[in-house]
Tab-separated table of C-alpha atoms in Angstrom:
chain	number	residue	atom	x	y	z
Q	170	MET	CA	-32.759	-27.197	30.850
Q	171	LYS	CA	-31.960	-25.992	27.342
Q	172	PRO	CA	-31.366	-28.391	24.494
Q	173	LEU	CA	-27.886	-28.744	22.925
Q	174	THR	CA	-28.661	-26.817	19.932
Q	175	ASP	CA	-29.712	-23.843	22.016
Q	176	ILE	CA	-26.430	-23.866	23.920
Q	177	VAL	CA	-24.445	-23.941	20.490
Q	178	ARG	CA	-26.697	-20.917	19.350
Q	179	PHE	CA	-26.123	-19.328	22.843
Q	180	ILE	CA	-22.299	-19.684	22.720
Q	181	LYS	CA	-21.853	-18.639	18.932
Q	182	GLY	CA	-24.001	-15.617	19.572
Q	183	ALA	CA	-22.037	-14.299	22.563
Q	184	SER	CA	-20.427	-11.368	20.903
Q	185	LEU	CA	-17.819	-9.025	21.845
Q	186	GLY	CA	-16.691	-5.652	20.361
Q	187	THR	CA	-13.466	-3.922	20.227
Q	188	ARG	CA	-11.979	-0.581	20.879
Q	189	GLU	CA	-11.202	1.266	17.684
Q	190	ALA	CA	-8.043	2.792	18.975
Q	191	VAL	CA	-6.512	-0.728	19.858
Q	192	ASP	CA	-7.744	-2.053	16.397
Q	193	GLN	CA	-5.883	0.752	14.526
Q	194	ASP	CA	-2.710	0.107	16.643
Q	195	VAL	CA	-2.790	-3.730	15.641
Q	196	LEU	CA	-3.377	-2.819	12.198
Q	197	ARG	CA	-0.557	-0.607	12.114
Q	198	ARG	CA	1.733	-3.250	13.654
Q	199	MET	CA	0.418	-5.579	10.947
Q	200	ARG	CA	1.357	-3.414	8.190
Q	201	ALA	CA	4.909	-2.823	9.714
Q	202	ALA	CA	5.362	-6.482	10.176
Q	203	TYR	CA	4.290	-6.979	6.389
Q	204	ASP	CA	5.898	-4.392	4.835
Q	205	ASP	CA	9.453	-5.427	6.620
Q	206	SER	CA	8.748	-9.193	5.533
Q	207	LEU	CA	8.078	-7.905	2.108
Q	208	GLN	CA	11.191	-5.673	1.774
Q	209	GLY	CA	13.255	-8.694	3.093
Q	210	ARG	CA	11.521	-11.006	0.397
Q	211	VAL	CA	12.606	-8.145	-2.134
Q	212	MET	CA	15.999	-8.009	-1.003
Q	213	GLU	CA	16.434	-11.720	-0.950
Q	214	HIS	CA	14.972	-12.537	-4.245
Q	215	MET	CA	14.466	-9.909	-6.786
Q	216	GLY	CA	15.568	-6.606	-5.318
Q	217	ARG	CA	13.382	-3.880	-6.375
Q	218	LYS	CA	11.539	-5.885	-8.845
Q	219	VAL	CA	8.875	-7.363	-6.358
Q	220	ALA	CA	8.167	-3.977	-5.091
Q	221	ARG	CA	7.335	-3.112	-8.433
Q	222	LEU	CA	5.128	-6.335	-8.928
Q	223	ALA	CA	3.337	-5.474	-5.793
Q	224	VAL	CA	2.411	-2.030	-7.023
Q	225	ALA	CA	1.634	-3.428	-10.664
Q	226	ALA	CA	-0.443	-6.429	-9.056
Q	227	GLY	CA	-2.468	-3.620	-7.184
Q	228	VAL	CA	-3.003	-1.841	-10.350
Q	229	LEU	CA	-3.924	-4.907	-12.211
Q	230	ILE	CA	-6.363	-5.799	-9.414
Q	231	ALA	CA	-8.088	-2.447	-9.829
Q	232	VAL	CA	-8.095	-3.036	-13.509
Q	233	GLY	CA	-9.484	-6.550	-13.325
Q	234	ALA	CA	-12.116	-5.401	-10.599
Q	235	MET	CA	-13.162	-2.414	-12.792
Q	236	MET	CA	-13.521	-4.763	-16.080
Q	237	SER	CA	-15.814	-7.215	-14.039
Q	238	TYR	CA	-17.964	-4.319	-13.071
Q	239	VAL	CA	-18.118	-3.227	-16.544
Q	240	ALA	CA	-19.084	-6.691	-17.446
Q	241	GLN	CA	-21.973	-6.473	-15.285
Q	242	LEU	CA	-22.940	-3.093	-16.082
Q	243	ALA	CA	-23.011	-4.169	-19.764
Q	244	GLY	CA	-25.889	-6.088	-18.836
Q	245	GLY	CA	-29.128	-3.957	-18.602
Q	246	ASN	CA	-31.006	-5.867	-21.380
Q	247	VAL	CA	-27.874	-7.917	-22.137
Q	248	GLY	CA	-27.042	-10.819	-20.398
Q	249	TRP	CA	-23.551	-11.373	-18.419
Q	250	ALA	CA	-22.792	-14.244	-20.721
Q	251	ASP	CA	-23.028	-11.852	-23.856
Q	252	VAL	CA	-20.531	-9.553	-22.312
Q	253	SER	CA	-18.265	-12.414	-21.423
Q	254	ARG	CA	-18.498	-13.453	-25.101
Q	255	ARG	CA	-18.443	-10.094	-26.568
Q	256	PHE	CA	-15.038	-9.267	-24.567
Q	257	GLN	CA	-13.419	-12.780	-25.622
Q	258	ALA	CA	-14.352	-11.990	-29.044
Q	259	VAL	CA	-12.263	-9.130	-29.375
Q	260	PRO	CA	-8.798	-10.288	-30.849
Q	261	TYR	CA	-6.571	-7.664	-29.500
Q	262	PHE	CA	-6.949	-4.919	-27.022
Q	263	SER	CA	-4.571	-2.612	-25.379
Q	264	VAL	CA	-4.895	-0.368	-22.065
Q	265	ALA	CA	-3.081	2.697	-21.153
Q	266	ILE	CA	-2.932	2.923	-17.239
Q	267	TYR	CA	-2.055	6.108	-15.407
Q	268	MET	CA	-1.672	6.137	-11.895
Q	269	LYS	CA	-1.482	9.081	-9.539
Q	270	GLN	CA	-0.412	8.589	-5.726
Q	271	ASP	CA	-2.408	11.414	-4.755
Q	272	ALA	CA	-4.356	14.401	-6.060
Q	273	SER	CA	-1.286	16.576	-6.790
Q	274	ALA	CA	1.236	13.791	-7.913
Q	275	GLU	CA	2.663	13.437	-11.290
Q	276	PRO	CA	0.900	10.505	-12.885
Q	277	THR	CA	3.042	7.359	-13.954
Q	278	GLN	CA	2.005	5.421	-17.026
Q	279	MET	CA	2.159	1.972	-18.443
Q	280	GLU	CA	1.093	0.433	-21.635
Q	281	LEU	CA	-0.130	-3.027	-21.923
Q	282	TRP	CA	-1.266	-5.052	-25.323
Q	283	MET	CA	-2.732	-8.379	-24.873
Q	284	SER	CA	-4.292	-10.784	-27.400
Q	285	HIS	CA	-7.013	-13.281	-26.024
Q	286	GLU	CA	-4.684	-16.261	-26.432
Q	287	GLY	CA	-2.600	-14.905	-24.018
Q	288	ARG	CA	0.274	-13.019	-25.887
Q	289	ILE	CA	1.395	-9.968	-23.842
Q	290	ARG	CA	3.447	-6.978	-24.386
Q	291	LEU	CA	4.164	-4.526	-21.813
Q	292	ARG	CA	5.747	-1.282	-21.877
Q	293	ARG	CA	6.717	0.055	-18.679
Q	294	GLY	CA	9.576	2.513	-17.658
Q	295	ALA	CA	12.743	1.797	-19.598
Q	296	GLN	CA	11.559	-1.774	-20.294
Q	297	VAL	CA	9.624	-3.714	-22.926
Q	298	VAL	CA	8.375	-7.140	-21.812
Q	299	PHE	CA	7.028	-9.852	-23.728
Q	300	ALA	CA	5.171	-12.787	-22.374
Q	301	GLN	CA	3.426	-16.026	-23.574
Q	302	SER	CA	2.781	-19.139	-21.583
Q	303	ASP	CA	5.482	-19.553	-19.368
Q	304	ARG	CA	8.079	-17.594	-21.286
Q	305	VAL	CA	8.987	-14.176	-20.238
Q	306	LYS	CA	11.488	-11.772	-21.780
Q	307	ALA	CA	12.361	-8.252	-21.068
Q	308	TYR	CA	14.438	-5.859	-22.880
Q	309	ASP	CA	16.025	-2.454	-22.157
Q	310	VAL	CA	14.138	-0.158	-24.850
Q	311	ALA	CA	17.003	2.098	-25.157
Q	312	SER	CA	19.798	-0.470	-25.838
Q	313	GLY	CA	17.835	-3.429	-27.079
Q	314	GLN	CA	19.667	-5.647	-24.407
Q	315	PRO	CA	17.967	-8.237	-22.702
Q	316	VAL	CA	17.276	-7.590	-18.849
Q	317	GLU	CA	15.521	-9.108	-15.942
Q	318	PRO	CA	11.867	-9.162	-16.671
Q	319	ASP	CA	9.477	-6.754	-14.824
Q	320	GLY	CA	7.488	-8.291	-11.976
Q	321	LEU	CA	4.037	-7.326	-13.762
Q	322	ALA	CA	5.166	-9.864	-16.538
Q	323	TRP	CA	5.609	-12.430	-13.924
Q	324	PHE	CA	2.273	-11.695	-12.540
Q	325	PHE	CA	0.397	-12.163	-15.893
Q	326	VAL	CA	2.561	-15.244	-16.884
Q	327	GLU	CA	1.457	-16.963	-13.402
Q	328	LYS	CA	-2.308	-15.753	-13.870
Q	329	ILE	CA	-2.305	-17.065	-17.484
Q	330	ALA	CA	-0.851	-20.371	-16.411
Q	331	GLN	CA	-3.361	-20.593	-13.663
Q	332	THR	CA	-6.731	-19.716	-16.106
Q	333	ARG	CA	-5.128	-20.904	-19.488
Q	334	GLU	CA	-6.813	-17.940	-21.252
Q	335	PHE	CA	-7.397	-14.307	-20.593
Q	336	SER	CA	-11.215	-13.758	-19.477
Q	337	LEU	CA	-13.378	-11.661	-17.541
Q	338	GLU	CA	-14.294	-14.870	-15.736
Q	339	ALA	CA	-10.711	-15.395	-14.875
Q	340	ILE	CA	-10.391	-12.019	-13.396
Q	341	ILE	CA	-13.334	-12.410	-11.507
Q	342	GLU	CA	-12.663	-15.825	-10.340
Q	343	VAL	CA	-9.136	-14.803	-9.057
Q	344	MET	CA	-10.298	-11.437	-7.749
Q	345	PHE	CA	-13.798	-11.462	-6.424
Q	346	GLY	CA	-15.086	-14.887	-6.600
Q	347	GLY	CA	-18.747	-14.748	-5.346
Q	348	ARG	CA	-18.192	-11.102	-4.148
Q	349	THR	CA	-18.939	-9.797	-7.590
Q	350	THR	CA	-22.859	-10.327	-7.185
Q	351	GLU	CA	-22.839	-7.964	-3.723
Q	352	VAL	CA	-21.947	-4.965	-5.606
Q	353	THR	CA	-24.340	-3.473	-8.465
Q	354	PRO	CA	-22.796	-0.675	-10.819
Q	355	LEU	CA	-25.678	2.021	-10.913
Q	356	ILE	CA	-26.088	4.527	-13.706
Q	357	ASN	CA	-25.284	7.892	-12.984
Q	358	PRO	CA	-27.456	10.021	-15.410
Q	359	ASP	CA	-25.664	13.155	-13.949
Q	360	ALA	CA	-22.277	11.950	-15.389
Q	361	VAL	CA	-23.602	10.922	-18.899
Q	362	ILE	CA	-22.223	13.193	-21.805
Q	363	SER	CA	-23.372	11.520	-24.745
Q	364	GLU	CA	-26.205	9.163	-25.809
Q	365	ASP	CA	-23.897	6.539	-26.843
Q	366	VAL	CA	-21.850	6.538	-23.805
Q	367	VAL	CA	-23.048	5.071	-20.260
Q	368	VAL	CA	-21.569	5.995	-17.145
Q	369	PHE	CA	-21.737	3.834	-14.054
Q	370	ASP	CA	-20.727	4.362	-10.513
Q	371	VAL	CA	-19.779	1.613	-8.082
Q	372	GLU	CA	-19.520	2.225	-4.294
Q	373	PRO	CA	-18.030	-1.048	-2.897
Q	374	PRO	CA	-19.198	-1.360	0.521
Q	375	ASP	CA	-15.890	-2.278	2.182
Q	376	THR	CA	-13.781	0.531	0.893
Q	377	PRO	CA	-14.283	4.354	0.518
Q	378	GLU	CA	-12.599	4.027	-2.886
Q	379	ARG	CA	-14.891	4.622	-5.723
Q	380	VAL	CA	-15.173	3.358	-9.304
Q	381	ARG	CA	-16.745	5.075	-12.419
Q	382	ILE	CA	-16.872	3.221	-15.821
Q	383	TRP	CA	-17.544	4.422	-19.260
Q	384	ALA	CA	-18.921	1.942	-21.854
Q	385	LEU	CA	-20.284	2.318	-25.249
Q	386	ARG	CA	-24.017	1.699	-25.138
Q	387	GLU	CA	-24.223	-0.479	-28.369
Q	388	SER	CA	-21.142	-2.686	-28.235
Q	389	ARG	CA	-20.921	-2.934	-24.408
Q	390	LEU	CA	-17.300	-2.446	-24.209
Q	391	PRO	CA	-15.454	-0.491	-21.777
Q	392	ILE	CA	-13.492	2.557	-23.096
Q	393	ARG	CA	-12.379	4.123	-19.581
Q	394	ILE	CA	-12.355	3.098	-16.197
Q	395	THR	CA	-11.370	5.224	-13.094
Q	396	VAL	CA	-10.674	4.011	-9.648
Q	397	TRP	CA	-10.205	6.842	-7.299
Q	398	ASP	CA	-9.907	7.349	-3.275
Q	399	PRO	CA	-11.655	10.486	-2.549
Q	400	ARG	CA	-9.515	10.754	1.004
Q	401	ASP	CA	-6.565	11.778	-0.923
Q	402	GLY	CA	-7.236	11.933	-4.696
Q	403	LYS	CA	-5.236	8.693	-5.470
Q	404	SER	CA	-6.502	7.260	-8.665
Q	405	THR	CA	-5.768	4.754	-11.552
Q	406	ASP	CA	-7.225	5.436	-14.943
Q	407	ALA	CA	-7.544	2.680	-17.675
Q	408	VAL	CA	-8.323	3.665	-21.349
Q	409	PHE	CA	-9.085	0.961	-23.428
Q	410	THR	CA	-8.422	0.424	-27.296
Q	411	TYR	CA	-9.476	-2.720	-29.346
Q	412	PHE	CA	-7.868	-4.020	-32.402
Q	413	ARG	CA	-8.646	-6.436	-35.144
Q	414	GLU	CA	-5.497	-7.432	-36.005
Q	415	MET	CA	-1.779	-6.949	-34.834
Q	416	SER	CA	1.185	-8.459	-36.332
Q	417	ALA	CA	2.656	-11.275	-34.924
Q	418	GLU	CA	5.974	-9.776	-34.612
Q	419	PHE	CA	4.664	-7.277	-32.334
Q	420	PHE	CA	4.332	-9.878	-29.461
Q	421	ASP	CA	7.427	-11.586	-30.640
Q	422	PRO	CA	10.645	-10.800	-28.573
Q	423	ASN	CA	13.029	-12.339	-31.365
Q	424	ALA	CA	11.763	-10.204	-33.636
Q	425	PHE	CA	11.777	-7.000	-31.133
Q	426	GLU	CA	15.418	-8.067	-30.631
Q	427	THR	CA	16.517	-8.262	-34.260
Q	428	SER	CA	14.415	-5.351	-35.088
Q	429	ARG	CA	16.374	-2.841	-32.978
Q	430	GLN	CA	19.391	-3.339	-35.414
Q	431	ASP	CA	17.459	-2.140	-38.376
Q	432	PRO	CA	15.377	1.095	-38.141
Q	433	ARG	CA	13.208	0.148	-40.880
Q	434	VAL	CA	12.304	-3.275	-39.594
Q	435	ASP	CA	12.139	-1.579	-36.217
Q	436	ARG	CA	9.254	0.335	-37.298
Q	437	GLN	CA	7.362	-2.392	-39.044
Q	438	VAL	CA	7.897	-4.647	-35.981
Q	439	ASN	CA	7.074	-2.075	-33.163
Q	440	ALA	CA	4.421	0.395	-34.832
Q	441	VAL	CA	1.069	-0.056	-33.417
Q	442	SER	CA	-1.290	1.157	-36.290
Q	443	LEU	CA	-4.779	2.714	-35.518
Q	444	PRO	CA	-6.299	1.935	-38.709
Q	445	GLY	CA	-7.859	-1.177	-38.266
Q	446	ALA	CA	-8.740	-0.550	-34.881
Q	447	GLU	CA	-12.325	-1.591	-33.860
Q	448	ILE	CA	-14.522	-0.266	-31.200
K	177	MET	CA	-12.956	-20.002	1.381
K	178	MET	CA	-12.577	-18.458	-2.141
K	179	GLU	CA	-12.338	-14.988	-0.518
K	180	ASP	CA	-9.535	-16.222	1.812
K	181	ARG	CA	-7.810	-17.705	-1.080
K	182	ILE	CA	-7.893	-14.200	-2.951
K	183	LEU	CA	-6.822	-12.456	0.088
K	184	VAL	CA	-3.690	-14.656	0.296
K	185	TRP	CA	-3.216	-14.274	-3.214
K	186	ARG	CA	-3.212	-10.681	-2.900
K	187	LEU	CA	-0.855	-10.457	0.111
K	188	ASN	CA	1.520	-13.010	-1.904
K	189	ARG	CA	1.742	-9.966	-4.343
K	190	GLY	CA	2.188	-6.953	-2.140
K	191	ASP	CA	-1.389	-5.833	-1.749
K	192	ALA	CA	-1.492	-4.680	2.029
K	193	THR	CA	-4.810	-3.433	1.990
K	194	ALA	CA	-6.018	-7.415	2.190
K	195	LEU	CA	-4.530	-7.206	5.653
K	196	SER	CA	-7.375	-5.098	7.194
K	197	ARG	CA	-9.937	-7.520	5.486
K	198	VAL	CA	-8.262	-10.523	7.211
K	199	TYR	CA	-8.289	-8.638	10.368
K	200	GLU	CA	-11.803	-7.451	10.112
K	201	LYS	CA	-13.138	-10.823	9.218
K	202	TYR	CA	-11.497	-12.914	12.022
K	203	ARG	CA	-11.061	-10.604	15.010
K	204	GLU	CA	-13.967	-11.246	16.745
K	205	ASP	CA	-13.648	-14.977	16.668
K	206	LEU	CA	-10.219	-15.209	17.452
K	207	LEU	CA	-10.901	-12.957	20.326
K	208	ARG	CA	-13.695	-15.089	21.539
K	209	LEU	CA	-11.488	-18.240	21.165
K	210	ALA	CA	-8.738	-16.867	23.096
K	211	GLY	CA	-10.899	-15.022	25.640
K	212	SER	CA	-12.647	-18.562	26.248
K	213	LEU	CA	-9.484	-20.570	26.500
K	214	LEU	CA	-7.554	-18.419	29.100
K	215	SER	CA	-8.779	-16.950	32.216
K	216	ASP	CA	-6.311	-13.896	32.000
K	217	ARG	CA	-8.193	-11.599	29.609
K	218	ALA	CA	-5.258	-9.218	28.836
K	219	ALA	CA	-2.872	-12.469	27.998
K	220	ALA	CA	-5.652	-13.539	25.580
K	221	GLU	CA	-5.813	-10.166	23.947
K	222	ASP	CA	-1.935	-10.252	23.708
K	223	ILE	CA	-2.112	-13.741	22.018
K	224	VAL	CA	-4.528	-12.424	19.189
K	225	GLN	CA	-2.452	-9.373	18.609
K	226	ASP	CA	0.613	-11.287	18.438
K	227	VAL	CA	-1.001	-13.854	16.034
K	228	PHE	CA	-2.263	-11.206	13.825
K	229	VAL	CA	1.149	-9.486	13.801
K	230	ARG	CA	3.165	-12.611	12.921
K	231	PHE	CA	0.484	-13.810	10.268
K	232	ALA	CA	1.298	-10.279	8.549
K	233	GLY	CA	4.933	-11.086	8.501
K	234	LEU	CA	4.213	-14.286	6.996
K	235	ALA	CA	1.830	-12.908	4.687
K	236	PRO	CA	4.116	-12.244	1.586
K	237	THR	CA	5.106	-15.940	1.132
K	238	PHE	CA	2.266	-17.761	3.182
K	239	ARG	CA	0.885	-20.605	1.360
K	240	LEU	CA	-2.722	-21.567	2.152
K	241	THR	CA	-3.255	-25.191	2.387
K	242	GLY	CA	-6.695	-25.359	4.320
K	243	SER	CA	-8.932	-22.697	5.740
K	244	LEU	CA	-7.359	-19.369	6.789
K	245	LYS	CA	-9.485	-19.070	9.896
K	246	GLY	CA	-8.421	-22.609	10.921
K	247	PHE	CA	-4.954	-21.687	10.575
K	248	LEU	CA	-5.346	-18.582	12.579
K	249	ALA	CA	-7.371	-20.199	15.235
K	250	THR	CA	-4.653	-22.978	15.582
K	251	CYS	CA	-2.167	-20.335	16.008
K	252	VAL	CA	-4.400	-18.865	18.866
K	253	ALA	CA	-4.906	-22.427	20.583
K	254	ASN	CA	-1.168	-23.037	20.571
K	255	ALA	CA	-0.122	-19.800	22.103
K	256	ALA	CA	-3.094	-20.236	24.730
K	257	ARG	CA	-1.615	-23.564	25.393
K	258	ASN	CA	1.713	-22.309	26.059
K	259	GLN	CA	0.593	-19.448	28.029
K	260	MET	CA	-1.200	-21.998	30.380
K	261	ALA	CA	1.836	-23.976	30.575
K	262	ALA	CA	3.756	-20.779	31.396
K	263	GLY	CA	1.139	-20.012	34.131
K	264	ARG	CA	1.493	-23.365	35.586
K	265	ARG	CA	5.312	-23.087	35.821
K	266	ARG	CA	4.993	-19.580	37.308
K	267	GLU	CA	2.517	-20.901	39.574
K	268	ALA	CA	4.836	-23.914	40.784
K	269	ALA	CA	7.568	-21.362	41.380
K	270	GLY	CA	5.263	-18.912	43.227
K	271	LEU	CA	6.293	-16.203	40.610
K	272	ASP	CA	2.751	-14.792	40.172
K	273	GLU	CA	2.659	-13.666	43.521
K	274	ALA	CA	6.356	-12.583	43.675
K	275	LEU	CA	5.789	-10.457	40.436
K	276	GLY	CA	2.179	-9.206	41.489
K	277	LEU	CA	0.271	-10.776	38.428
K	278	ALA	CA	-3.219	-11.454	39.055
K	279	SER	CA	-5.586	-13.308	36.631
K	280	ASN	CA	-8.162	-11.306	34.996
K	281	ALA	CA	-6.330	-8.125	35.588
K	282	VAL	CA	-7.782	-6.413	32.688
K	283	SER	CA	-6.869	-2.622	32.219
K	284	PRO	CA	-9.950	-0.364	31.885
K	285	ASP	CA	-8.791	0.497	28.321
K	286	GLY	CA	-8.175	-3.154	26.935
K	287	TRP	CA	-9.127	-4.153	23.630
K	288	ALA	CA	-12.166	-6.436	23.772
K	289	ILE	CA	-15.403	-5.315	25.116
K	290	HIS	CA	-17.369	-8.213	26.370
K	291	SER	CA	-20.976	-8.391	26.026
K	292	GLU	CA	-23.119	-9.862	29.240
K	293	GLN	CA	-23.923	-12.948	27.092
K	294	PHE	CA	-20.020	-13.618	26.416
K	295	THR	CA	-19.051	-13.061	29.849
K	296	ARG	CA	-21.546	-15.752	30.846
K	297	VAL	CA	-20.215	-18.111	28.503
K	298	ARG	CA	-16.344	-17.357	29.611
K	299	ARG	CA	-17.177	-17.943	32.908
K	300	ALA	CA	-19.032	-21.240	32.314
K	301	MET	CA	-16.116	-22.503	29.843
K	302	ALA	CA	-13.373	-21.721	32.846
K	303	GLU	CA	-15.093	-24.743	34.619
K	304	LEU	CA	-14.549	-27.266	31.957
K	305	PRO	CA	-11.529	-29.164	31.726
K	306	VAL	CA	-8.956	-27.687	29.252
K	307	GLU	CA	-9.355	-30.292	26.774
K	308	GLN	CA	-12.983	-30.017	26.315
K	309	ARG	CA	-12.707	-26.372	26.391
K	310	GLU	CA	-10.297	-26.475	23.593
K	311	VAL	CA	-12.549	-28.759	21.542
K	312	VAL	CA	-15.690	-26.443	22.174
K	313	THR	CA	-14.044	-23.491	21.304
K	314	LEU	CA	-12.148	-24.514	18.372
K	315	HIS	CA	-15.157	-26.052	16.925
K	316	LEU	CA	-17.592	-23.346	17.649
K	317	TYR	CA	-15.348	-20.092	17.476
K	318	GLY	CA	-12.522	-21.264	15.185
K	319	ASP	CA	-14.743	-23.376	12.691
K	320	LEU	CA	-12.229	-26.419	12.798
K	321	PRO	CA	-13.583	-29.747	12.172
K	322	PHE	CA	-13.373	-32.460	14.826
K	323	ARG	CA	-10.914	-34.319	12.566
K	324	GLU	CA	-8.084	-31.348	12.716
K	325	ILE	CA	-8.893	-30.982	16.345
K	326	ALA	CA	-8.186	-34.634	16.870
K	327	GLU	CA	-4.969	-34.056	14.907
K	328	TRP	CA	-4.027	-31.195	16.881
K	329	GLN	CA	-4.947	-32.749	20.318
K	330	LYS	CA	-3.161	-35.727	19.045
K	331	THR	CA	-6.101	-38.109	19.761
K	332	SER	CA	-8.961	-39.901	17.933
K	333	ILE	CA	-11.953	-38.251	16.286
K	334	LYS	CA	-14.203	-40.281	18.662
K	335	THR	CA	-12.264	-38.744	22.042
K	336	VAL	CA	-12.801	-35.133	20.376
K	337	GLN	CA	-16.519	-35.873	19.791
K	338	SER	CA	-17.065	-37.134	23.371
K	339	ARG	CA	-15.158	-34.076	24.837
K	340	TYR	CA	-17.609	-31.943	22.623
K	341	ARG	CA	-20.460	-33.893	23.642
K	342	TYR	CA	-19.599	-33.796	27.692
K	343	GLY	CA	-18.373	-30.102	27.160
K	344	LEU	CA	-21.613	-28.909	25.975
K	345	ASP	CA	-23.590	-30.792	28.285
K	346	LYS	CA	-21.614	-29.333	31.251
K	347	LEU	CA	-21.950	-25.718	29.688
K	348	ARG	CA	-25.665	-26.516	29.331
K	349	SER	CA	-26.018	-27.553	32.948
K	350	LEU	CA	-23.806	-24.205	34.028
K	351	LEU	CA	-25.755	-21.730	32.072
K	352	SER	CA	-29.036	-23.143	32.951
K	353	ASN	CA	-28.401	-23.176	36.717
K	354	GLU	CA	-27.208	-19.647	36.401
K	355	GLU	CA	-30.392	-18.739	34.861
K	356	GLN	CA	-32.560	-20.322	37.552
K	357	GLU	CA	-30.162	-18.396	40.058
């Protein structure tokens, strides 16, 4: 007679397969139920704002994932801790994000500025959104009037509240957990166009989407990250800029509100000056 | 666990692509769980599909307090219990015969493709008392700890552990005898 451990192994090892056509049907029904529920939630709570949050969260997921990949690729002869410390040592950075729904679609754009203390300024559509800690304020750019904050700002506030700081570790912890070690970015020598730029490709095992990362060899900082889906050409591009200094007013919603009354002050508060930018 | 928290976090934020990962991750175990609990294969598959679809509907506001697999497994087990109760009611009323329903009436293009090993396990499971079958399948295919199974069965952990032990003993005997034959 078999020992009990063998019986457990036998039961657990008894596998079954599934028919793909039914799998597709179940997934389609799941997606429909999910979309209906999400739509109901949007109608109930935040109108179209939550739908934007979903899109924005998706974009940030991609950016977060890409940044973690960059941190890994920056390894080579530099450890992960060095990359992480280096990223955190950058006091300010901005990201211009371009999204395309398919290869021929018109790209949509947003811009994000952030300090590593967690101050955020986001420009998206007709809104500029400020966030720090649990305070979020949004304004219509044209009128300067307060409006309901964009869902993306809520996303960041929530994230910062969870992690207390913006770091690559936080992104990895939230987005990938242990899975980050499963995917290794590989240098693609064919894509290198300059000695001081390193190009890495990542092919995640669980999705056909591909990631390409351009990083500066010496500083290990990412300058561009692209995620694209070869099936339809859907893509998200993130272009990074790093800053040594930015005025406190730039992240201050009150300063923005008052600056709209005076064009001279407006220029001082809202201009992002490239001199002093550091890469 | 970490991956499940991330998946739920993504679903809360409108990332529908996480659905397929949840599905892919737990499909087989839930099918084995339902298939072991119920003698009617088609009903077992319907239950698993229904649990996945209902979970998708909950996903935008779902709050994960324990294990996602445990949650889904408990949903399947609850639905299987309801199904068994409904079957007993139909049987008492003689409705199965009247409606032409037959146990194990699996359409040739059903969902799950059972291996020979799973077919043997399933057949042996059908010989167990329901309570023992629930404990064994929830523990082995749903990864539910005895404490949670005890709460679900509204009994003590010791009783659950006994049911598990007796259940395995009987399965061992049934499967060994089958091999000898």
